[in-house]
DNA sequence: GCAAGGTC
């Protein structure tokens, strides 16, 4: 018995040791294949797999090392973007508003239904982790996806340590290097993507609705059921096709004449006339007559020189798309799909790259050696090694993220187009690291009565790269042997008539080249935009050539004709925008400024278009060969006049809350823009006549909480003015009770989701004070373990102390977002918080705010070992019972400890699966401090003095009731 | 019923 008791007694500390001392990281990649391969590399093939909520995104577990310490690793993935911008529900209906209002309508960023399962997996897995490592692709979109993952995870665990792994290929060297050089996600890059997403949504929706709603009515016979979309990429793509077609349509052939001369001995040597061609027949005839009078040709000179055909540059995405489209006849969309798969399987490097220079550290020799045993190109790879090793030709472009596309692993088990694409990548790689082809060119200059002619011959000496690069050819051309001073009579000397030809229609390769040149779309989306304009019937395909349809032609002509300075179908608009995005990424331009400027720019164009719709009608009528119906210029829709200015942040979901008019047209209510996902609403009583959102915010509740101007009938606050400016953020219980405002609890983790009504979401890992303004201030958390000092500091919260105590102990500073020591102040205003202490920015520069966590009410109960199990006590010093979450949501089924006293609860709360480690304690009291305010719970302003719920006395030591 | 960008 004695032995058993002892054993059981030891168990508790062991559990505590495990959860507190071994770090556990959640690793998240951009796609499942990447997660699988990275996990396989990091675990050296020993990871175990289990299912997530999403069948496509598995979970891999293994032991690993981060910052030189052993840790538990969990690896999973998303499937690209986890979130998407949408208009709030009011604006989703096409009839709900004039499309013009879509330039200002509130938008929210939310997780679409299809991705809820992936989100749920992240939410579940992060609960047992202390760190998060982002393994999304290292490009602009990948950075933004990283912040989406960070948001989901920090919504659950605000104090999470977040790191960014930067890698360019999924090879052991690159992945381990990334893990050993973990950094932080780049908020500027992510912000640029947010701006792009928002602008694309607004412009796309506004112009698409305008075009579709109008032309369906104006041309019902031709367009009644057509979706006539506009997009910032699809329209310029259409513009290219139209422009080329117009060039052909406008082309007028011109006849020309030239003199043909050749000389046959053993071979026939063709000489080209130096004048090439003449557009005047009589002149050409006169010259020919003159030559025929004395047709003897004299060789004036023979020049011979070495000639090279250059090996290709290291392979970038666009080159791959174009060449494969041309040579293998696999369209760009399929090519990228295949290349992506080869990449995630580890056969080739990242296929979306702008780089055509090999980095110095890339071991080209071993990559060549990997290919030596192949039946087809193996001998060529061996030849490279025996002829001095790889000597790559270098280009000039680098995206600073990925190397040129190259094989990373030998494969002989691929089939079909995967095999063909892989073979192309390998052959291109071997070609570009070998040698140029060598030849010998002879140029012969001849003269007949003063007219000059030239013949060229070519002998191929060494094919070199051409031996492996079967997609190119270099043909020799034999000519007769001539020496200077030789004379001969031409075998043929005659005039030939011909005419100039129009340019050719565009092929897919031509279109991609134009899109690339003008920055339309990304490497990954070129093919999608081409597909879109096909599916809208803006263009059609004749063999391999694109031709515009009447609708596409009419639309582009219409926009060009209304005198817009820069047409919507021209690439300049998008290119300018892309340039701004680049500046945001580099930190040279503010995302919010760009967002405002670009929206204003497109809005102005939209207004021009809307005003001149009848001109476009006429152009379209001409192309469609249809008579336009007479419809009103203005769409007969409007939004009921509500003000969409945000009043405050929704305590439940973090989206903006606004004032709306009840359906009766009289009353007002406060509602969340996250509807229908979030149904947080407060209906004002009937005595509230009007509510306006002012520009001022509540000093106590913070900048997101605007003061509201209420007009009453009559004023329920006796003696107060009418109208009266009030805050409903919760700082004054009396106001909220009188106005029936109950916005519910803060989120369980005290994190107000930082999504703004527009533009970017504010993830907490930002490095700039501006970008954290909408997030909850954080306690400055020191690392939980003294032996964790090798860890990078947590991305947001930093401490000036280096110990391993939880932050905000009496002897440590609290640092605001400006990195300055925050000042401790006391609430003087009458209300439930009077006397409470809080930290704020000493200079009032940032919006940092934190209730003083030293309040005894915020102390966290610790597990107490008993003979049987680990008991948890609440702040009333009573054994906390275990309860289970029944409410639908991510926490359903989760167990927690709480206070047993229903009437006089101390509000103690602790998840059962998150033991009260020091780190969690830190988190918990931060949460309680804020929750107490949101719920109007009575807390004591003086540190350490709290009324005991058991005996009613104040100031028990460590909150333990001695009675 | 809208975009473009990820990805399955």
JSON list of C-alpha atoms in Angstrom, two decimals, chain A residues 197-302:
[
{"chain": "A", "resi": 197, "resn": "UNK", "atom": "CA", "xyz": [-7.30, 40.26, -53.04]},
{"chain": "A", "resi": 198, "resn": "UNK", "atom": "CA", "xyz": [-9.55, 43.09, -51.95]},
{"chain": "A", "resi": 199, "resn": "UNK", "atom": "CA", "xyz": [-9.09, 45.11, -55.12]},
{"chain": "A", "resi": 200, "resn": "UNK", "atom": "CA", "xyz": [-9.65, 42.10, -57.35]},
{"chain": "A", "resi": 201, "resn": "UNK", "atom": "CA", "xyz": [-12.87, 41.31, -55.53]},
{"chain": "A", "resi": 202, "resn": "UNK", "atom": "CA", "xyz": [-14.23, 44.84, -55.67]},
{"chain": "A", "resi": 203, "resn": "UNK", "atom": "CA", "xyz": [-13.36, 45.55, -59.28]},
{"chain": "A", "resi": 204, "resn": "UNK", "atom": "CA", "xyz": [-14.28, 42.09, -60.48]},
{"chain": "A", "resi": 205, "resn": "UNK", "atom": "CA", "xyz": [-17.66, 42.10, -58.81]},
{"chain": "A", "resi": 206, "resn": "UNK", "atom": "CA", "xyz": [-18.53, 45.70, -59.68]},
{"chain": "A", "resi": 207, "resn": "UNK", "atom": "CA", "xyz": [-17.71, 45.51, -63.39]},
{"chain": "A", "resi": 208, "resn": "UNK", "atom": "CA", "xyz": [-19.05, 41.99, -63.78]},
{"chain": "A", "resi": 209, "resn": "UNK", "atom": "CA", "xyz": [-22.41, 42.93, -62.29]},
{"chain": "A", "resi": 210, "resn": "UNK", "atom": "CA", "xyz": [-22.56, 46.15, -64.28]},
{"chain": "A", "resi": 211, "resn": "UNK", "atom": "CA", "xyz": [-21.81, 44.40, -67.58]},
{"chain": "A", "resi": 212, "resn": "UNK", "atom": "CA", "xyz": [-23.93, 41.35, -66.96]},
{"chain": "A", "resi": 213, "resn": "UNK", "atom": "CA", "xyz": [-26.99, 43.15, -65.61]},
{"chain": "A", "resi": 214, "resn": "UNK", "atom": "CA", "xyz": [-26.96, 45.68, -68.38]},
{"chain": "A", "resi": 215, "resn": "UNK", "atom": "CA", "xyz": [-26.12, 43.63, -71.46]},
{"chain": "A", "resi": 216, "resn": "UNK", "atom": "CA", "xyz": [-28.50, 40.85, -70.58]},
{"chain": "A", "resi": 217, "resn": "UNK", "atom": "CA", "xyz": [-31.22, 43.49, -70.82]},
{"chain": "A", "resi": 218, "resn": "UNK", "atom": "CA", "xyz": [-29.84, 45.45, -73.73]},
{"chain": "A", "resi": 219, "resn": "UNK", "atom": "CA", "xyz": [-29.22, 42.39, -75.91]},
{"chain": "A", "resi": 220, "resn": "UNK", "atom": "CA", "xyz": [-31.68, 39.81, -74.60]},
{"chain": "A", "resi": 221, "resn": "UNK", "atom": "CA", "xyz": [-31.66, 37.81, -77.82]},
{"chain": "A", "resi": 222, "resn": "UNK", "atom": "CA", "xyz": [-27.91, 37.30, -77.77]},
{"chain": "A", "resi": 223, "resn": "UNK", "atom": "CA", "xyz": [-26.83, 37.65, -74.17]},
{"chain": "A", "resi": 224, "resn": "UNK", "atom": "CA", "xyz": [-29.83, 36.85, -71.96]},
{"chain": "A", "resi": 225, "resn": "UNK", "atom": "CA", "xyz": [-28.12, 33.99, -70.14]},
{"chain": "A", "resi": 226, "resn": "UNK", "atom": "CA", "xyz": [-24.52, 35.02, -70.49]},
{"chain": "A", "resi": 227, "resn": "UNK", "atom": "CA", "xyz": [-22.24, 35.84, -67.63]},
{"chain": "A", "resi": 228, "resn": "UNK", "atom": "CA", "xyz": [-20.21, 38.77, -68.85]},
{"chain": "A", "resi": 229, "resn": "UNK", "atom": "CA", "xyz": [-17.36, 38.87, -66.41]},
{"chain": "A", "resi": 230, "resn": "UNK", "atom": "CA", "xyz": [-14.60, 41.35, -65.86]},
{"chain": "A", "resi": 231, "resn": "UNK", "atom": "CA", "xyz": [-11.34, 40.61, -64.11]},
{"chain": "A", "resi": 232, "resn": "UNK", "atom": "CA", "xyz": [-8.11, 42.52, -63.80]},
{"chain": "A", "resi": 233, "resn": "UNK", "atom": "CA", "xyz": [-6.26, 39.68, -65.50]},
{"chain": "A", "resi": 234, "resn": "UNK", "atom": "CA", "xyz": [-8.80, 38.14, -67.83]},
{"chain": "A", "resi": 235, "resn": "UNK", "atom": "CA", "xyz": [-9.59, 41.44, -69.54]},
{"chain": "A", "resi": 236, "resn": "UNK", "atom": "CA", "xyz": [-6.04, 42.38, -70.49]},
{"chain": "A", "resi": 237, "resn": "UNK", "atom": "CA", "xyz": [-5.59, 38.79, -71.70]},
{"chain": "A", "resi": 238, "resn": "UNK", "atom": "CA", "xyz": [-8.62, 39.25, -73.90]},
{"chain": "A", "resi": 239, "resn": "UNK", "atom": "CA", "xyz": [-7.14, 42.59, -74.92]},
{"chain": "A", "resi": 240, "resn": "UNK", "atom": "CA", "xyz": [-4.03, 40.87, -76.32]},
{"chain": "A", "resi": 241, "resn": "UNK", "atom": "CA", "xyz": [-6.11, 38.54, -78.47]},
{"chain": "A", "resi": 242, "resn": "UNK", "atom": "CA", "xyz": [-8.26, 41.40, -79.73]},
{"chain": "A", "resi": 243, "resn": "UNK", "atom": "CA", "xyz": [-5.29, 43.62, -80.43]},
{"chain": "A", "resi": 244, "resn": "UNK", "atom": "CA", "xyz": [-3.61, 40.99, -82.54]},
{"chain": "A", "resi": 245, "resn": "UNK", "atom": "CA", "xyz": [-6.83, 40.24, -84.35]},
{"chain": "A", "resi": 246, "resn": "UNK", "atom": "CA", "xyz": [-7.32, 43.93, -85.07]},
{"chain": "A", "resi": 247, "resn": "UNK", "atom": "CA", "xyz": [-3.78, 44.18, -86.39]},
{"chain": "A", "resi": 248, "resn": "UNK", "atom": "CA", "xyz": [-4.58, 41.38, -88.79]},
{"chain": "A", "resi": 249, "resn": "UNK", "atom": "CA", "xyz": [-7.99, 42.86, -89.68]},
{"chain": "A", "resi": 250, "resn": "UNK", "atom": "CA", "xyz": [-6.41, 46.22, -90.36]},
{"chain": "A", "resi": 251, "resn": "UNK", "atom": "CA", "xyz": [-3.54, 44.75, -92.29]},
{"chain": "A", "resi": 252, "resn": "UNK", "atom": "CA", "xyz": [-3.24, 45.74, -95.93]},
{"chain": "A", "resi": 253, "resn": "UNK", "atom": "CA", "xyz": [-0.93, 43.56, -98.01]},
{"chain": "A", "resi": 254, "resn": "UNK", "atom": "CA", "xyz": [1.67, 45.30, -100.12]},
{"chain": "A", "resi": 255, "resn": "UNK", "atom": "CA", "xyz": [3.25, 43.69, -103.17]},
{"chain": "A", "resi": 256, "resn": "UNK", "atom": "CA", "xyz": [7.01, 43.70, -103.48]},
{"chain": "A", "resi": 257, "resn": "UNK", "atom": "CA", "xyz": [9.57, 42.36, -105.91]},
{"chain": "A", "resi": 258, "resn": "UNK", "atom": "CA", "xyz": [12.99, 40.85, -105.47]},
{"chain": "A", "resi": 259, "resn": "UNK", "atom": "CA", "xyz": [15.76, 39.39, -107.58]},
{"chain": "A", "resi": 260, "resn": "UNK", "atom": "CA", "xyz": [16.45, 35.71, -107.22]},
{"chain": "A", "resi": 261, "resn": "UNK", "atom": "CA", "xyz": [19.92, 34.45, -108.07]},
{"chain": "A", "resi": 262, "resn": "UNK", "atom": "CA", "xyz": [21.44, 31.00, -107.65]},
{"chain": "A", "resi": 263, "resn": "UNK", "atom": "CA", "xyz": [24.31, 29.01, -108.99]},
{"chain": "A", "resi": 264, "resn": "UNK", "atom": "CA", "xyz": [24.32, 25.26, -109.55]},
{"chain": "A", "resi": 265, "resn": "UNK", "atom": "CA", "xyz": [27.48, 23.21, -109.78]},
{"chain": "A", "resi": 266, "resn": "UNK", "atom": "CA", "xyz": [27.49, 19.99, -107.81]},
{"chain": "A", "resi": 267, "resn": "UNK", "atom": "CA", "xyz": [25.21, 21.83, -105.38]},
{"chain": "A", "resi": 268, "resn": "UNK", "atom": "CA", "xyz": [22.81, 24.70, -105.82]},
{"chain": "A", "resi": 269, "resn": "UNK", "atom": "CA", "xyz": [23.92, 27.74, -103.87]},
{"chain": "A", "resi": 270, "resn": "UNK", "atom": "CA", "xyz": [21.27, 30.34, -103.25]},
{"chain": "A", "resi": 271, "resn": "UNK", "atom": "CA", "xyz": [22.39, 33.97, -103.12]},
{"chain": "A", "resi": 272, "resn": "UNK", "atom": "CA", "xyz": [20.30, 36.62, -101.36]},
{"chain": "A", "resi": 273, "resn": "UNK", "atom": "CA", "xyz": [20.00, 40.10, -102.81]},
{"chain": "A", "resi": 274, "resn": "UNK", "atom": "CA", "xyz": [21.45, 42.75, -100.54]},
{"chain": "A", "resi": 275, "resn": "UNK", "atom": "CA", "xyz": [18.54, 45.12, -101.28]},
{"chain": "A", "resi": 276, "resn": "UNK", "atom": "CA", "xyz": [16.27, 42.28, -100.17]},
{"chain": "A", "resi": 277, "resn": "UNK", "atom": "CA", "xyz": [13.13, 43.65, -101.85]},
{"chain": "A", "resi": 278, "resn": "UNK", "atom": "CA", "xyz": [11.68, 46.68, -103.64]},
{"chain": "A", "resi": 279, "resn": "UNK", "atom": "CA", "xyz": [8.12, 47.91, -103.42]},
{"chain": "A", "resi": 280, "resn": "UNK", "atom": "CA", "xyz": [8.35, 49.42, -106.89]},
{"chain": "A", "resi": 281, "resn": "UNK", "atom": "CA", "xyz": [8.03, 46.91, -109.72]},
{"chain": "A", "resi": 282, "resn": "UNK", "atom": "CA", "xyz": [9.47, 49.16, -112.42]},
{"chain": "A", "resi": 283, "resn": "UNK", "atom": "CA", "xyz": [12.61, 49.86, -110.42]},
{"chain": "A", "resi": 284, "resn": "UNK", "atom": "CA", "xyz": [13.14, 46.16, -109.78]},
{"chain": "A", "resi": 285, "resn": "UNK", "atom": "CA", "xyz": [12.57, 45.36, -113.45]},
{"chain": "A", "resi": 286, "resn": "UNK", "atom": "CA", "xyz": [15.05, 48.04, -114.50]},
{"chain": "A", "resi": 287, "resn": "UNK", "atom": "CA", "xyz": [17.72, 46.60, -112.18]},
{"chain": "A", "resi": 288, "resn": "UNK", "atom": "CA", "xyz": [17.12, 43.09, -113.49]},
{"chain": "A", "resi": 289, "resn": "UNK", "atom": "CA", "xyz": [17.38, 44.29, -117.10]},
{"chain": "A", "resi": 290, "resn": "UNK", "atom": "CA", "xyz": [20.64, 45.96, -116.23]},
{"chain": "A", "resi": 291, "resn": "UNK", "atom": "CA", "xyz": [21.99, 42.74, -114.63]},
{"chain": "A", "resi": 292, "resn": "UNK", "atom": "CA", "xyz": [20.99, 40.65, -117.58]},
{"chain": "A", "resi": 293, "resn": "UNK", "atom": "CA", "xyz": [23.03, 42.84, -119.90]},
{"chain": "A", "resi": 294, "resn": "UNK", "atom": "CA", "xyz": [26.16, 41.57, -118.09]},
{"chain": "A", "resi": 295, "resn": "UNK", "atom": "CA", "xyz": [25.21, 38.74, -115.78]},
{"chain": "A", "resi": 296, "resn": "UNK", "atom": "CA", "xyz": [28.72, 37.55, -114.87]},
{"chain": "A", "resi": 297, "resn": "UNK", "atom": "CA", "xyz": [29.02, 37.23, -111.09]},
{"chain": "A", "resi": 298, "resn": "UNK", "atom": "CA", "xyz": [32.34, 37.90, -109.35]},
{"chain": "A", "resi": 299, "resn": "UNK", "atom": "CA", "xyz": [33.17, 36.58, -105.88]},
{"chain": "A", "resi": 300, "resn": "UNK", "atom": "CA", "xyz": [34.35, 39.62, -103.95]},
{"chain": "A", "resi": 301, "resn": "UNK", "atom": "CA", "xyz": [35.19, 37.91, -100.69]},
{"chain": "A", "resi": 302, "resn": "UNK", "atom": "CA", "xyz": [34.84, 34.67, -98.75]}
]
